[in-house]
mmCIF file of C-alpha atoms and ligand atoms in Angstrom:
data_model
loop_
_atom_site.group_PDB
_atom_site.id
_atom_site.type_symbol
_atom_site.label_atom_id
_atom_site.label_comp_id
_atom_site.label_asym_id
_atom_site.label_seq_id
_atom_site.Cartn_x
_atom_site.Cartn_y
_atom_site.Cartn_z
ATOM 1 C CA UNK A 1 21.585 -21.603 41.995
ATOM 2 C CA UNK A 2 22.245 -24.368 44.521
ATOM 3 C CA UNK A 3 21.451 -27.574 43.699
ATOM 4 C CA UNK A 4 18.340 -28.216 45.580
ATOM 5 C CA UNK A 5 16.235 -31.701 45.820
ATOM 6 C CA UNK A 6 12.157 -32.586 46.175
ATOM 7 C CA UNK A 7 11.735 -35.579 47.789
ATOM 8 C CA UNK A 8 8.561 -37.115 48.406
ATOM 9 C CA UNK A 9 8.765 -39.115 52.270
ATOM 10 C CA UNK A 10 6.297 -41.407 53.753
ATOM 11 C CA UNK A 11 6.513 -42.097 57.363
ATOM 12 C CA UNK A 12 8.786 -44.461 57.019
ATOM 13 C CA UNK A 13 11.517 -42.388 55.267
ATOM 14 C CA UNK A 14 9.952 -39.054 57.136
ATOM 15 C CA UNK A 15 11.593 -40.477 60.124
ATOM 16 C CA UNK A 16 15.112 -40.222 58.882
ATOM 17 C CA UNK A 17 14.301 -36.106 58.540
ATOM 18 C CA UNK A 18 12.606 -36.231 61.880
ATOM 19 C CA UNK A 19 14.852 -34.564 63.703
ATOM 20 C CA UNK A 20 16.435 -31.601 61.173
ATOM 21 C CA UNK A 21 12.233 -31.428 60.349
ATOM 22 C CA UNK A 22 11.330 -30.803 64.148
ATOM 23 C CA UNK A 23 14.251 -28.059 64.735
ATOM 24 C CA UNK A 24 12.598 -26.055 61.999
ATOM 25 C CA UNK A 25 9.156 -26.519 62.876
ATOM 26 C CA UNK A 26 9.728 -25.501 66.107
ATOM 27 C CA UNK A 27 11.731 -22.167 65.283
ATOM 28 C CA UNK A 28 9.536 -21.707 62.758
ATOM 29 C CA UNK A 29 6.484 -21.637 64.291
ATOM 30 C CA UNK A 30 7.504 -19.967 67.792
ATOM 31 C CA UNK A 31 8.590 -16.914 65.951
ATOM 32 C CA UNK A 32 7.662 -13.767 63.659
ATOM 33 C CA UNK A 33 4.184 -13.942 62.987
ATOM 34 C CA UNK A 34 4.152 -16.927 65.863
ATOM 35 C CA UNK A 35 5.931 -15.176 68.364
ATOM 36 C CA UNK A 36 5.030 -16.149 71.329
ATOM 37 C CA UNK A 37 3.271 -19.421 70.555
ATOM 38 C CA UNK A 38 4.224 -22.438 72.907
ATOM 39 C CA UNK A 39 5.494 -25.653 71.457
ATOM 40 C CA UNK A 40 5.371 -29.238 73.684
ATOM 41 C CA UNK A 41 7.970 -30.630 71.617
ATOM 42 C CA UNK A 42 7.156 -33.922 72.245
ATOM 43 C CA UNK A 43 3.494 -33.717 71.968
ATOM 44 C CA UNK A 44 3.964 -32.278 68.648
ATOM 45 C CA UNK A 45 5.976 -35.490 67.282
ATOM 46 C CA UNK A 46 3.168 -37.376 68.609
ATOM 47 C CA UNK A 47 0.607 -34.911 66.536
ATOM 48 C CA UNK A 48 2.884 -35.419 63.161
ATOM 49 C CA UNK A 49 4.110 -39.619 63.783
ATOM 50 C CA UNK A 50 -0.694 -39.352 64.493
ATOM 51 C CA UNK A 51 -0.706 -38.143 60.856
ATOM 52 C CA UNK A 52 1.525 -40.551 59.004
ATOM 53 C CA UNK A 53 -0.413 -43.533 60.928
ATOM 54 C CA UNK A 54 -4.262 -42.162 60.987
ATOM 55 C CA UNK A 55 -4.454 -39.585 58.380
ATOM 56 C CA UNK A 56 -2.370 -40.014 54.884
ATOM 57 C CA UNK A 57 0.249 -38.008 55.329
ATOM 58 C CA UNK A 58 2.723 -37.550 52.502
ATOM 59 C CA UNK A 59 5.849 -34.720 52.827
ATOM 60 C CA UNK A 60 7.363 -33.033 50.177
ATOM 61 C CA UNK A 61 10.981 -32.192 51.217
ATOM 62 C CA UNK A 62 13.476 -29.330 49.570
ATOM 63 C CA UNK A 63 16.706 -30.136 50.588
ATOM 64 C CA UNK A 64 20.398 -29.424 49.625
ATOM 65 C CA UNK A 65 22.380 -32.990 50.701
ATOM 66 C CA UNK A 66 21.448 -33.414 54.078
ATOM 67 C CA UNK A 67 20.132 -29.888 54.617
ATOM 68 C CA UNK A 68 16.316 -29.408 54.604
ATOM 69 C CA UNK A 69 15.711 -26.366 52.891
ATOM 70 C CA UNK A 70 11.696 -26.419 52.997
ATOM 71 C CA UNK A 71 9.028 -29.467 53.928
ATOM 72 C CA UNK A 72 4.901 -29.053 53.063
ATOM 73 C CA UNK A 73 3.270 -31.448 55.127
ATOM 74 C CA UNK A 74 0.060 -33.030 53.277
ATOM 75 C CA UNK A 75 -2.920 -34.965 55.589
ATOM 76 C CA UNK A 76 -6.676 -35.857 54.999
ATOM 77 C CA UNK A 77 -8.712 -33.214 56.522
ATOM 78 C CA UNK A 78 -10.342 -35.191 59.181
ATOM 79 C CA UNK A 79 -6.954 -34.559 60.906
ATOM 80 C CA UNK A 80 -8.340 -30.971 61.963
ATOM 81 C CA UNK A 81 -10.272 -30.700 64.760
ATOM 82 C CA UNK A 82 -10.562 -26.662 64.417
ATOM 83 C CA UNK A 83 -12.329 -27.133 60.829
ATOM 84 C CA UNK A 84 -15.945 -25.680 61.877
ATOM 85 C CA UNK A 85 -18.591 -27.928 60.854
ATOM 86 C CA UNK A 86 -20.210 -25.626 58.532
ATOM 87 C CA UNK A 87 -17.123 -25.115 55.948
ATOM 88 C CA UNK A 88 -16.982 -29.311 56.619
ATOM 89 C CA UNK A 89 -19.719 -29.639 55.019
ATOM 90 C CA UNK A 90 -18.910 -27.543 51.947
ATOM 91 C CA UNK A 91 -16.709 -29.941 51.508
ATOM 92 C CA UNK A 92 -18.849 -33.072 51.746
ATOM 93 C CA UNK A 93 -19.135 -35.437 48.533
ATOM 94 C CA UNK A 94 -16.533 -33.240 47.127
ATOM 95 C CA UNK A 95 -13.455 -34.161 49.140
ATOM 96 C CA UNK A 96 -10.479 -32.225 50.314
ATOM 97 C CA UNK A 97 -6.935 -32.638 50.868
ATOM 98 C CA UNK A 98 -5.203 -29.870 53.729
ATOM 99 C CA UNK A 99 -1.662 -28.790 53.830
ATOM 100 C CA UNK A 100 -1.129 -29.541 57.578
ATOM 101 C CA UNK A 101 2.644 -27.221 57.801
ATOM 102 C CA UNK A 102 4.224 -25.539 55.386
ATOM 103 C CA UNK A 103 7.483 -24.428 56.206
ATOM 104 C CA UNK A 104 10.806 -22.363 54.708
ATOM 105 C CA UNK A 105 13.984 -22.594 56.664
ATOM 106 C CA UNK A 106 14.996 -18.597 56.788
ATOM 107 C CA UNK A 107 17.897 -18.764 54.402
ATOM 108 C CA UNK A 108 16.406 -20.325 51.698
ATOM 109 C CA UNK A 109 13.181 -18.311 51.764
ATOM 110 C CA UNK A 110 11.884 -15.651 48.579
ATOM 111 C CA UNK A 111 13.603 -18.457 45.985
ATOM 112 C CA UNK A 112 9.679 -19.392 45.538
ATOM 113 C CA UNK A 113 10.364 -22.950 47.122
ATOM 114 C CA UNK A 114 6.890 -22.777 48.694
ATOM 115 C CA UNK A 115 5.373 -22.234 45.926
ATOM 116 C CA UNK A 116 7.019 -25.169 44.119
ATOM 117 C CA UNK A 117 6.168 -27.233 46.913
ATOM 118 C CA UNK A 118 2.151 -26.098 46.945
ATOM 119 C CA UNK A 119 1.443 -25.930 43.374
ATOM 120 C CA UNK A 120 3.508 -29.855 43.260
ATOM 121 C CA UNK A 121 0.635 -30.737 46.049
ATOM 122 C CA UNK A 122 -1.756 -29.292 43.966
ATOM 123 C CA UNK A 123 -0.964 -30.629 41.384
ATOM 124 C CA UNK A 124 -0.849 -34.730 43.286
ATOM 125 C CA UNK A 125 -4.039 -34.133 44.787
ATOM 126 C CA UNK A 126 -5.587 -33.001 41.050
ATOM 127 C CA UNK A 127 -7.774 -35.625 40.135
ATOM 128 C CA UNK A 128 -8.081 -37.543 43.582
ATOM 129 C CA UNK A 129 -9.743 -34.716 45.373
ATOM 130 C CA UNK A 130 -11.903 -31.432 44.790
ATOM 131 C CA UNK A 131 -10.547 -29.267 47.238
ATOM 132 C CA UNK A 132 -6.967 -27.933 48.940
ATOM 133 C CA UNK A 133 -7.168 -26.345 51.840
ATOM 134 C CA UNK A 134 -5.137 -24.650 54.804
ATOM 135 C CA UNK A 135 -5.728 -22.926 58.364
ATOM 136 C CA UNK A 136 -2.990 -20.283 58.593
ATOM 137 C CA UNK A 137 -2.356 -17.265 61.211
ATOM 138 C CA UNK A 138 -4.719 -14.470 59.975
ATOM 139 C CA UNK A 139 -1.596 -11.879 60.458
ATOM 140 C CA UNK A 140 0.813 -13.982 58.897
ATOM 141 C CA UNK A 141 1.281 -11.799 55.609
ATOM 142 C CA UNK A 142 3.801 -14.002 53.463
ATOM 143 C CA UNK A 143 1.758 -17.383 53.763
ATOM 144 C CA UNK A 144 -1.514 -15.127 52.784
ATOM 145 C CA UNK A 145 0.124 -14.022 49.543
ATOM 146 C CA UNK A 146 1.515 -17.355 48.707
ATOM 147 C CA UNK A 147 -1.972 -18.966 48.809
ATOM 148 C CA UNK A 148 -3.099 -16.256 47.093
ATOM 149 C CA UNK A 149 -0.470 -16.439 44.410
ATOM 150 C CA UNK A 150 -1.358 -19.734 43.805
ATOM 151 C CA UNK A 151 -5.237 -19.711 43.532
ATOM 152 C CA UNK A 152 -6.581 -19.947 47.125
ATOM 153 C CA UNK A 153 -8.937 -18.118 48.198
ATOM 154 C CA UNK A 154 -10.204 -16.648 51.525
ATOM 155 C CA UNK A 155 -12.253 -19.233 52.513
ATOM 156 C CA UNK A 156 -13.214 -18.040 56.322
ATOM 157 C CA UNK A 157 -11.689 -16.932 59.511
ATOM 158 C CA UNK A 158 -12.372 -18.047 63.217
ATOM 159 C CA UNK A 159 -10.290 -17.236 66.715
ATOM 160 C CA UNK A 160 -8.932 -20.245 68.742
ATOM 161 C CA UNK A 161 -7.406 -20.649 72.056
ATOM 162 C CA UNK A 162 -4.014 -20.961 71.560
ATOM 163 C CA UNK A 163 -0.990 -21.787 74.036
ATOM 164 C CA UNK A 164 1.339 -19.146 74.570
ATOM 165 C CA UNK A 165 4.638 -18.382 76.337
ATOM 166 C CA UNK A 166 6.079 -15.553 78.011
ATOM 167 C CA UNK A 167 8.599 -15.036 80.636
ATOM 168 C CA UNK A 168 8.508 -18.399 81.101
ATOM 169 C CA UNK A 169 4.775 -18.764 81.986
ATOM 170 C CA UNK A 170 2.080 -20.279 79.850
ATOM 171 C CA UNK A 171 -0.945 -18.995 79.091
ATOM 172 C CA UNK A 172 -3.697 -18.821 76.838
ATOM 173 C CA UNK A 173 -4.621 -16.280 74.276
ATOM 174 C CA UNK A 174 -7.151 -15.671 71.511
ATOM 175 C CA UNK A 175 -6.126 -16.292 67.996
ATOM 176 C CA UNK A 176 -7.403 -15.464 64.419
ATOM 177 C CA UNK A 177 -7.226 -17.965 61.881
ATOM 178 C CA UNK A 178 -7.809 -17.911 58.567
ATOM 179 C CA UNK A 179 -8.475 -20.752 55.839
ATOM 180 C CA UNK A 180 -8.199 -20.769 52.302
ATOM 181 C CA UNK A 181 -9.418 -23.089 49.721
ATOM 182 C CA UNK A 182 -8.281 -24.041 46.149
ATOM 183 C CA UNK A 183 -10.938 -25.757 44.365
ATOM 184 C CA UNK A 184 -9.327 -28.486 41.908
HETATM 185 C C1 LIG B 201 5.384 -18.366 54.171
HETATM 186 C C2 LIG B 201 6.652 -19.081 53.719
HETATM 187 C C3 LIG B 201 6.367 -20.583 53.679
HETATM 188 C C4 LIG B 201 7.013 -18.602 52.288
HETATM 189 O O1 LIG B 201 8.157 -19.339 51.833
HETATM 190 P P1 LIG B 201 9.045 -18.848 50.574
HETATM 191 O O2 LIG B 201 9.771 -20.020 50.033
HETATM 192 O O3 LIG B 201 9.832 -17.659 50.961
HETATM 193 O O4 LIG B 201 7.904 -18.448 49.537
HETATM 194 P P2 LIG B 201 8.123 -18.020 48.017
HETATM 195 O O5 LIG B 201 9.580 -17.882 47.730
HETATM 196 O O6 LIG B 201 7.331 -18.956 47.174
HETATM 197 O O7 LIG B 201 7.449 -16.595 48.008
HETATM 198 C C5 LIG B 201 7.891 -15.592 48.936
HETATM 199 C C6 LIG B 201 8.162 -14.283 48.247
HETATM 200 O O8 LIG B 201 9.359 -14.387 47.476
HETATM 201 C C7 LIG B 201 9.091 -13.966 46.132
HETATM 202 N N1 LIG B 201 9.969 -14.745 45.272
HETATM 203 C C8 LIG B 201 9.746 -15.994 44.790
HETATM 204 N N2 LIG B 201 10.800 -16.379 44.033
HETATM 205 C C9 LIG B 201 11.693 -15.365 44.090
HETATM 206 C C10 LIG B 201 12.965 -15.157 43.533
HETATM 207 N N3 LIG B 201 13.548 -16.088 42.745
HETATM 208 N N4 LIG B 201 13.614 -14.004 43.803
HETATM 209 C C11 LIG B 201 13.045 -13.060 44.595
HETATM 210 N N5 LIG B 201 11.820 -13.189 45.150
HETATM 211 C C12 LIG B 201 11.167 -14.327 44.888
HETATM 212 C C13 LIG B 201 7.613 -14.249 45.943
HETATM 213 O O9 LIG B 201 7.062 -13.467 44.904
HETATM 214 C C14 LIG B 201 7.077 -13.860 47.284
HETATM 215 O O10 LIG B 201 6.938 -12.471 47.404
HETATM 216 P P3 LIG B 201 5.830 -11.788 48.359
HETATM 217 O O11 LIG B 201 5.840 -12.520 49.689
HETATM 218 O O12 LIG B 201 6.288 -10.387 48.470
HETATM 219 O O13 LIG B 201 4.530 -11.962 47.677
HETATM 220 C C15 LIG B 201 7.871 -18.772 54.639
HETATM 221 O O14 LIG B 201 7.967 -17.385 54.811
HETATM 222 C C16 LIG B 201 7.768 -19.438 56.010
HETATM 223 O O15 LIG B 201 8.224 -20.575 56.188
HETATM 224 N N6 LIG B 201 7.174 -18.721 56.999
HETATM 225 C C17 LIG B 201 7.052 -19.248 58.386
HETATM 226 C C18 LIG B 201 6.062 -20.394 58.484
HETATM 227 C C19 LIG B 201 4.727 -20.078 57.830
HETATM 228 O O16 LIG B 201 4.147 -19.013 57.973
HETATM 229 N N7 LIG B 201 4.215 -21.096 57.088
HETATM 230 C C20 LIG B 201 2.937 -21.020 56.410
HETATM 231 C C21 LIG B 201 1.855 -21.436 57.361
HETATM 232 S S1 LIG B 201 0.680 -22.469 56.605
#
């Protein structure tokens, strides 16, 4: 078993990872279930430096020496635009934490690091909140049985616009969404 490391970053000490972070986010989120999907690179540094500074954001870092292994990105839900109103206000007077990324680099994936790093986020926001919640792709199988796994449920679905790339053109397409919720 390697020796592998949780680290806890604010934004301060999130920027030292910025870089190794942003390579995986990218690749991980522009392929297998999010094939297709179009990045801005730089407008999504801007989106992640937006949720250190506006929104509470905490990381939780897996790595092995200087190699990230796995990061869970934690924010205050009033980061999310796409939350409908209706499911906001399920969660008013109760409060709500949202795992804003969640991600595995391929090699070091089915060692249940994800899991570590949700149920250690569950486990922080125990006490200080009532709810956990995440927006993931509808299709994406593994994330839906790791929430699942882990006491989410199927809170509700909804389709969003979503940026897309192909053959170098951009374009827009439909996509399904799904949330889940862990009450605390
Ligand atoms: C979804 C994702 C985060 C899961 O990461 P992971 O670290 O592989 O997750 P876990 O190891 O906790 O669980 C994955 C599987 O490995 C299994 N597993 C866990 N520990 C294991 C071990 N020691 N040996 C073998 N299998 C193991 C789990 O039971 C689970 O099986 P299942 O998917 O068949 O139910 C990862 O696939 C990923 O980064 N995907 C791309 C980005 C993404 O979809 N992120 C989530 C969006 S919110």
């Amino acid at each position: 078993m390697p020796l592998i490391d949780l680290s806890v970053c604010d934004g301060v000490q999130f920027r030292e990872w910025e870089d190794r972070f942003m390579s995986l986010y990218l690749s991980a989120f522009t392929t297998e279930n999010y094939s297709g999907h179009y990045l801005d690179e730089l407008e999504e540094r801007v989106w992640l430096h937006g949720l250190f500074a506006n929104h509470h954001a905490r990381c939780y870092i897996f790595h092995e020496g200087p190699v990230l292994a796995a990061f869970l990105l934690a924010a205050d839900t009033g980061y999310d635009r796409r939350l409908p109103a209706d499911m906001k206000a399920q969660l008013e007077g109760h409060g709500a934490l949202s795992i804003a990324e969640l991600t595995v680099t391929p090699a070091f994936r089915r060692q249940g690091l994800a899991s570590r790093l949700v149920m250690q986020c569950v486990a922080d926001a125990t006490g200080h909140t009532g709810n956990v919640i995440v927006r993931t792709n509808t299709h994406a199988d593994p994330a839906r049985r790791l929430y699942e796994r882990n006491g989410f449920d199927n809170w509700g679905s909804l389709r969003v616009p979503n940026p897309m790339l192909q053959n170098g053109k951009l374009y827009w397409q439909l996509v399904d969404k799904t949330y889940y919720r862990r009450n605390l």
